[in-house]
Coordinates of C-alpha atoms and ligand atoms in Angstrom, one line a residue:
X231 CA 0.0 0.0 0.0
X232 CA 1.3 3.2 -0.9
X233 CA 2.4 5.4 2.2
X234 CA 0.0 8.6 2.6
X235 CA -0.6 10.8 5.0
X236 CA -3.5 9.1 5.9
X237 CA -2.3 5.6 5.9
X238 CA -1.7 4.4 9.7
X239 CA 1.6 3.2 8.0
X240 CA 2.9 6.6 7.8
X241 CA 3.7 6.7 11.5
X242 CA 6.0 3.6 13.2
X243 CA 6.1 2.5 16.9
X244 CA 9.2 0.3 16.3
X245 CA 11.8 3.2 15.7
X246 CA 11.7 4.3 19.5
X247 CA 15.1 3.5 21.1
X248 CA 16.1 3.4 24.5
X249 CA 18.1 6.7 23.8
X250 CA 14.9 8.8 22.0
X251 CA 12.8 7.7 25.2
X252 CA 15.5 9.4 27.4
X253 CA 15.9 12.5 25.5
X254 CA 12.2 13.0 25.6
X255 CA 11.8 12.8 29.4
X256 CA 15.1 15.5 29.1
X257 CA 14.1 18.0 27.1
X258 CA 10.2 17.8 24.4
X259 CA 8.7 16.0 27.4
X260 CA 8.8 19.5 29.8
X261 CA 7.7 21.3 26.8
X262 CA 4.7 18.8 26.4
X263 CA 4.7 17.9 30.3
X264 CA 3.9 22.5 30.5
X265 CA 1.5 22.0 28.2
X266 CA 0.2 19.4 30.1
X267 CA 0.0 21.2 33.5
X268 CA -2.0 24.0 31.5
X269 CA -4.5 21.4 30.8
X270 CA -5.1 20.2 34.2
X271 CA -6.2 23.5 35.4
X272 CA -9.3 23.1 33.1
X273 CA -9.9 19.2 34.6
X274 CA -11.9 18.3 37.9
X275 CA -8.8 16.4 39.2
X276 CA -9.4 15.8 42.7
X277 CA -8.2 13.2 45.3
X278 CA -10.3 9.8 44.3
X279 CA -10.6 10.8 40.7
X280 CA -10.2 7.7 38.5
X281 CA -8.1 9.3 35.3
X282 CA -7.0 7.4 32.3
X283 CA -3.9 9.0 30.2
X284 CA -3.8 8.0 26.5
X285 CA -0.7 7.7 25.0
X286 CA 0.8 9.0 28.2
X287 CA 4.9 8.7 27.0
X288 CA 7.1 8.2 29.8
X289 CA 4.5 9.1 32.4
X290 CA 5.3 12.6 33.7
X291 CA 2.2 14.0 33.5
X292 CA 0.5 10.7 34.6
X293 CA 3.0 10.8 38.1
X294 CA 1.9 14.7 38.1
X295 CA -2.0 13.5 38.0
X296 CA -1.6 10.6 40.1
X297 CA -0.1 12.5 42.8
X298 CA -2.8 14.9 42.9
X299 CA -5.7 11.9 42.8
X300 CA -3.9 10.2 45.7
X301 CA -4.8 8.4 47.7
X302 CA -7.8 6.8 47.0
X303 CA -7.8 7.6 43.2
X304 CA -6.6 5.5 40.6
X305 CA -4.4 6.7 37.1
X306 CA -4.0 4.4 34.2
X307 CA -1.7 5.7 31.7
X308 CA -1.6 3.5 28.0
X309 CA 1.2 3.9 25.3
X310 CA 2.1 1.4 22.5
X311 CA 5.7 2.6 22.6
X312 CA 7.3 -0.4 25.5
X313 CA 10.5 1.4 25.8
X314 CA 8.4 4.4 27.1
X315 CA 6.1 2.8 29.3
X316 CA 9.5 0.9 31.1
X317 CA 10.5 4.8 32.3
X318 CA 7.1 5.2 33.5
X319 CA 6.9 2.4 35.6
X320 CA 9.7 3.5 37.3
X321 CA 8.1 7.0 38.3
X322 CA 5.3 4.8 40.4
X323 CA 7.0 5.9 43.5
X324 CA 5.9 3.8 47.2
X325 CA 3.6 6.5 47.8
X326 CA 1.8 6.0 44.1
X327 CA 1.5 2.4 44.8
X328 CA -2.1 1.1 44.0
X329 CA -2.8 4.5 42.7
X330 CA -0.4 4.5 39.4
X331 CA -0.1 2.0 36.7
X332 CA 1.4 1.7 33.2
X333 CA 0.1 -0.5 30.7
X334 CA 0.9 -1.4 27.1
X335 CA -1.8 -0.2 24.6
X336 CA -3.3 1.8 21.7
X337 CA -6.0 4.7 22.4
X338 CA -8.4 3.2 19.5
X339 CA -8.9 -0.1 21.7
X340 CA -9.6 0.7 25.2
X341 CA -11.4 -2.8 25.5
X342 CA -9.5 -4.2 28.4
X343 CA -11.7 -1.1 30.1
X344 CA -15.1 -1.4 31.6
X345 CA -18.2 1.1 30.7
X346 CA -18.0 4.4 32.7
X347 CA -14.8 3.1 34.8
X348 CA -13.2 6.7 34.5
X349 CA -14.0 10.1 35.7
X350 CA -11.3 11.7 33.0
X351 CA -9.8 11.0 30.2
X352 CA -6.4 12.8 28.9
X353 CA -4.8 12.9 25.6
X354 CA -1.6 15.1 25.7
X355 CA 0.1 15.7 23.0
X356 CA -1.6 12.4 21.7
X357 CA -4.3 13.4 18.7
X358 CA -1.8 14.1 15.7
X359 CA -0.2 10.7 15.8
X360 CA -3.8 8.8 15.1
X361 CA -5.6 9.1 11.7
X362 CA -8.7 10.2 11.0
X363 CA -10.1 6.6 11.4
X364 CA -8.1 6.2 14.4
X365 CA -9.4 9.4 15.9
X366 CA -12.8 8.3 15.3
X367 CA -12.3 5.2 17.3
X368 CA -11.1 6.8 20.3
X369 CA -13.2 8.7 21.0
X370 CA -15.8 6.6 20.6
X371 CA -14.1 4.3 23.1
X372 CA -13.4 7.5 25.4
X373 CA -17.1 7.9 25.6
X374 CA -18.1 4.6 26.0
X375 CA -15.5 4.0 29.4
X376 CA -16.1 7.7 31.2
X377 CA -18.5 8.1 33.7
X378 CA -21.9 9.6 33.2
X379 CA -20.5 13.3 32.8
X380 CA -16.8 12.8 32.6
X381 CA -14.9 14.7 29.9
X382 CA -11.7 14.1 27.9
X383 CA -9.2 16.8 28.2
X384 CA -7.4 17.2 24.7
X385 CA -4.1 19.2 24.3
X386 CA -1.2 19.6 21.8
X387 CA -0.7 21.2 18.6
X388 CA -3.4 21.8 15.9
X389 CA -4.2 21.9 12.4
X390 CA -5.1 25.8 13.3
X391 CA -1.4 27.0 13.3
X392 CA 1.9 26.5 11.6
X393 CA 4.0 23.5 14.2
X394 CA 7.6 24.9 13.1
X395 CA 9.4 21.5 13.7
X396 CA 7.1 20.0 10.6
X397 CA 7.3 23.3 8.7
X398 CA 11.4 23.3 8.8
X399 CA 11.2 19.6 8.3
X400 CA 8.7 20.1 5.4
X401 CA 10.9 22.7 3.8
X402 CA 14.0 20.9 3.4
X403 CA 12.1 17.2 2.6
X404 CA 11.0 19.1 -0.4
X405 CA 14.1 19.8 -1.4
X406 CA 17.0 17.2 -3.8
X407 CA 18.3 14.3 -3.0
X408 CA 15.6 13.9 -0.2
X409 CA 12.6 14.1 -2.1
X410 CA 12.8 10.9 -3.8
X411 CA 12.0 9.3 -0.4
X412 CA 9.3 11.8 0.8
X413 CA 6.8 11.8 -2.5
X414 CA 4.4 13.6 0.3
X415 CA 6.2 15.6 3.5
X416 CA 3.4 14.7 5.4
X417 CA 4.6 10.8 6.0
X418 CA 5.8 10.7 9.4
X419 CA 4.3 13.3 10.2
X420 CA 1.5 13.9 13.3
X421 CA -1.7 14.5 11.8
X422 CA -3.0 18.4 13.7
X423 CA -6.6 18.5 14.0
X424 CA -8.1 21.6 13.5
X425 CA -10.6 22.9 16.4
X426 CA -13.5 22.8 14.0
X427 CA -12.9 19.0 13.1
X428 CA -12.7 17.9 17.0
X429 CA -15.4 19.9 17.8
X430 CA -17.9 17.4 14.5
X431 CA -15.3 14.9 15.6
X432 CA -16.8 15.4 19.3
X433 CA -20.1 15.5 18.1
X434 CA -20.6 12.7 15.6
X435 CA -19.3 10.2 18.6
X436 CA -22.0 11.2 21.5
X437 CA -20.4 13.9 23.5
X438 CA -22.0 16.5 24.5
X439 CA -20.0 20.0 24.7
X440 CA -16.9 20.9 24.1
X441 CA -14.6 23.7 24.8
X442 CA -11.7 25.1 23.3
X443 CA -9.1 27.8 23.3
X444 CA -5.4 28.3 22.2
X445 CA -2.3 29.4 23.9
X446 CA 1.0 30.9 22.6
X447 CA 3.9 30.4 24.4
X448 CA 8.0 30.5 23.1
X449 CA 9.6 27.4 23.2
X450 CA 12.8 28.3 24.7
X451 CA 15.3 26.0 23.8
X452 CA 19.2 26.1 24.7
X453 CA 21.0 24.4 21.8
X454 CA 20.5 23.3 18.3
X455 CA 21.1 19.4 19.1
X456 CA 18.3 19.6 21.9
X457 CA 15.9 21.4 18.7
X458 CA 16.9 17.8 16.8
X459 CA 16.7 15.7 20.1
X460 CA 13.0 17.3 20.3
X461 CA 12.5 16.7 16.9
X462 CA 13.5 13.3 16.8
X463 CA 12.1 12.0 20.6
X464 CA 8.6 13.6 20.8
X465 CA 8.3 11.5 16.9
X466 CA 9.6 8.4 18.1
X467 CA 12.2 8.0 15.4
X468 CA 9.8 9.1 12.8
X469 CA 10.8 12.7 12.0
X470 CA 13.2 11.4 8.9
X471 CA 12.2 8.1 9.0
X472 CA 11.9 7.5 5.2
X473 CA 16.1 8.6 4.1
X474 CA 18.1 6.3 4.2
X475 CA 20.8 6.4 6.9
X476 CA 23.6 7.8 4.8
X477 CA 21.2 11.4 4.0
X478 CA 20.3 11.1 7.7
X479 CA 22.8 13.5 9.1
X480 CA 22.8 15.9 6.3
X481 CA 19.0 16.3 6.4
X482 CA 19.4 17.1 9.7
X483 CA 21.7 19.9 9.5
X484 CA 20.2 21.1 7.1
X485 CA 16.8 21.4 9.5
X486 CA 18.7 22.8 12.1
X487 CA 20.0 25.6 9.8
X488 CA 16.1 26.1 9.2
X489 CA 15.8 26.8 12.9
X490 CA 18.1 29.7 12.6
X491 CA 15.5 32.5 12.3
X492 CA 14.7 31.7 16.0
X493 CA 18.0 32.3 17.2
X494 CA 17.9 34.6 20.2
X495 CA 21.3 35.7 22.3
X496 CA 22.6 32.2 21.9
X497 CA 19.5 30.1 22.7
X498 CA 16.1 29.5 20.0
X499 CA 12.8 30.7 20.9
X500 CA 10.5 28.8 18.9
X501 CA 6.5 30.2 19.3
X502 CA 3.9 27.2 19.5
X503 CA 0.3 27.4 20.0
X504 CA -1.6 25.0 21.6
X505 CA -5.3 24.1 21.4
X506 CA -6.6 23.2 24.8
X507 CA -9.7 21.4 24.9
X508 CA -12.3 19.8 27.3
X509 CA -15.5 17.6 25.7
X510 CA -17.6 16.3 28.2
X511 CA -19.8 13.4 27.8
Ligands
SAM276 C1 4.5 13.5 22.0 S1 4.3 12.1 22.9 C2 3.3 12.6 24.3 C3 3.5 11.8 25.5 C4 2.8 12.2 26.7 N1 1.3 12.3 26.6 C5 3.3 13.5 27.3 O1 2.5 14.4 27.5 O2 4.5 13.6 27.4 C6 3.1 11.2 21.9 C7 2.7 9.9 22.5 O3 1.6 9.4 21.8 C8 1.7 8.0 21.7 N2 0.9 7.4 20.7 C9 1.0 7.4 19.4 N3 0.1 6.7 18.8 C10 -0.7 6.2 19.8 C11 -1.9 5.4 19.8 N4 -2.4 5.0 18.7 N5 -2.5 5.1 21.0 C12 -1.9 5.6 22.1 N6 -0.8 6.4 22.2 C13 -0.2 6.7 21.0 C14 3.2 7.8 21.4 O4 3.6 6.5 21.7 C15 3.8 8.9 22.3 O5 4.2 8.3 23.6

């Protein structure tokens, strides 16, 4: 099958490494672990909560949650990538035990869940690797295990703004020797949703409201390798994927030369904007 943007093909779970897991903890995972805390301000966490995290990475934000549900809640957090989930076992501190657990898994299948078992659901950072189809799925299972008005907290890029990491990469993918392995940019690359589409998205599988904003914040980043280590880690090895390992290296200079324009007094400031959104059942 020929790789599109939407073919679940274009993204890969087994390019993760042992090393991209750790660089994500060290340096995208506090920019997605802020975005994350800016999130939980809009959600009803409270001691006892029961809170699933989809696609929860190396459990930051699920130790974060977990700490404020103790002790009588209970956090779940799911992630296909293994090497990811093995650092977020290790965050379920003595304190966290019975209260925080890590489990293999894909957001579309949720099955190994009970109707209405959670009070909140939280995808962070999540949405843009799943396909439409995939998205679909989700949410549908989302519904089907929160509780009788429990929402889904949603954050992360969207399809509403530029993401500078994919435009930089998108820039020099288009360009010779490395186009011959990237006949669309958009291979490998997460999938924004725009707020309008979560909001029918939202709709067409039961829930009832939603609500959405945006924030804009600098990404402030000290050097160019940690701009390529963020790159790299927060795709799981799928940023340049597709080249083969002897353009590797030169592709990536060349995106970090792309960078350049948000050099500030020796460190890059890179602007994001985040959609932040709640849909309650
Ligand atoms: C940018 S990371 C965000 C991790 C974490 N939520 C955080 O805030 O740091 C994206 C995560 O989405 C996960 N992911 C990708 N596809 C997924 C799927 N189909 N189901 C569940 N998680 C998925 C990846 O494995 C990865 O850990």
């Amino acid at each position: 099958m020929p790789q599109t943007a939407d073919t679940p093909a274009s993204v890969a779970y087994d390019l993760d490494t042992d090393e991209l897991a750790r660089q994500y903890e060290a340096t995208s995972g506090k920019a997605q672990y802020e975005t994350g805390l800016v999130l939980l301000q809009e959600l009803p966490v409270i001691p006892g909560a029961h809170i699933l995290d989809i696609g929860c990475g190396t459990g930051l934000l699920a130790a974060h949650i977990a700490s404020l549900a103790a002790p009588h809640g209970r956090v779940v957090g799911i992630d296909p990538l293994t090497k990811r989930i093995d650092l977020a076992r290790k965050k379920i501190s003595p304190d966290l035990e019975g209260t925080l657990s890590f489990e293999y898994g894909l957001a579309q299948d949720l099955s190994r869940f009970g109707n209405e078992s959670f009070d909140i659901a939280v995808m962070n950072s999540v949405m843009p690797w799943l396909t439409t189809e995939q998205q679909q799925k989700t949410l549908r299972e989302v519904f089907r295990v929160l509780k009788p008005g429990g929402c889904l907290g949603v954050a992360g890029g969207s399809g509403d703004h530029p993401n500078h990491f994919y435009e930089v990469r998108k820039r020099v993918l288009f360009r010779d020797p490395y186009k011959d392995y990237y006949p669309d940019p958009a291979i490998g690359a997460p999938k924004r949703i725009t707020s309008d589409a979560l909001v029918r998205l939202s709709r067409e599988t039961g829930f009832s409201e939603s609500k959405i904003r945006f924030e804009s914040r600098a990404l402030v980043v000290q050097t160019k390798e940690e701009v390529l280590q963020m790159a790299t880690s927060s795709s799981f090895g799928n940023y340049t994927r597709s080249l083969p390992d002897e353009l590797q290296t030169a592709a990536l200079d060349e995106m970090v030369r792309g960078f350049e324009e948000f050099q500030r007094d020796g460190h890059f400031e890179i602007p994001i904007e985040t959609l932040i959104a709640v849909i309650y059942k």
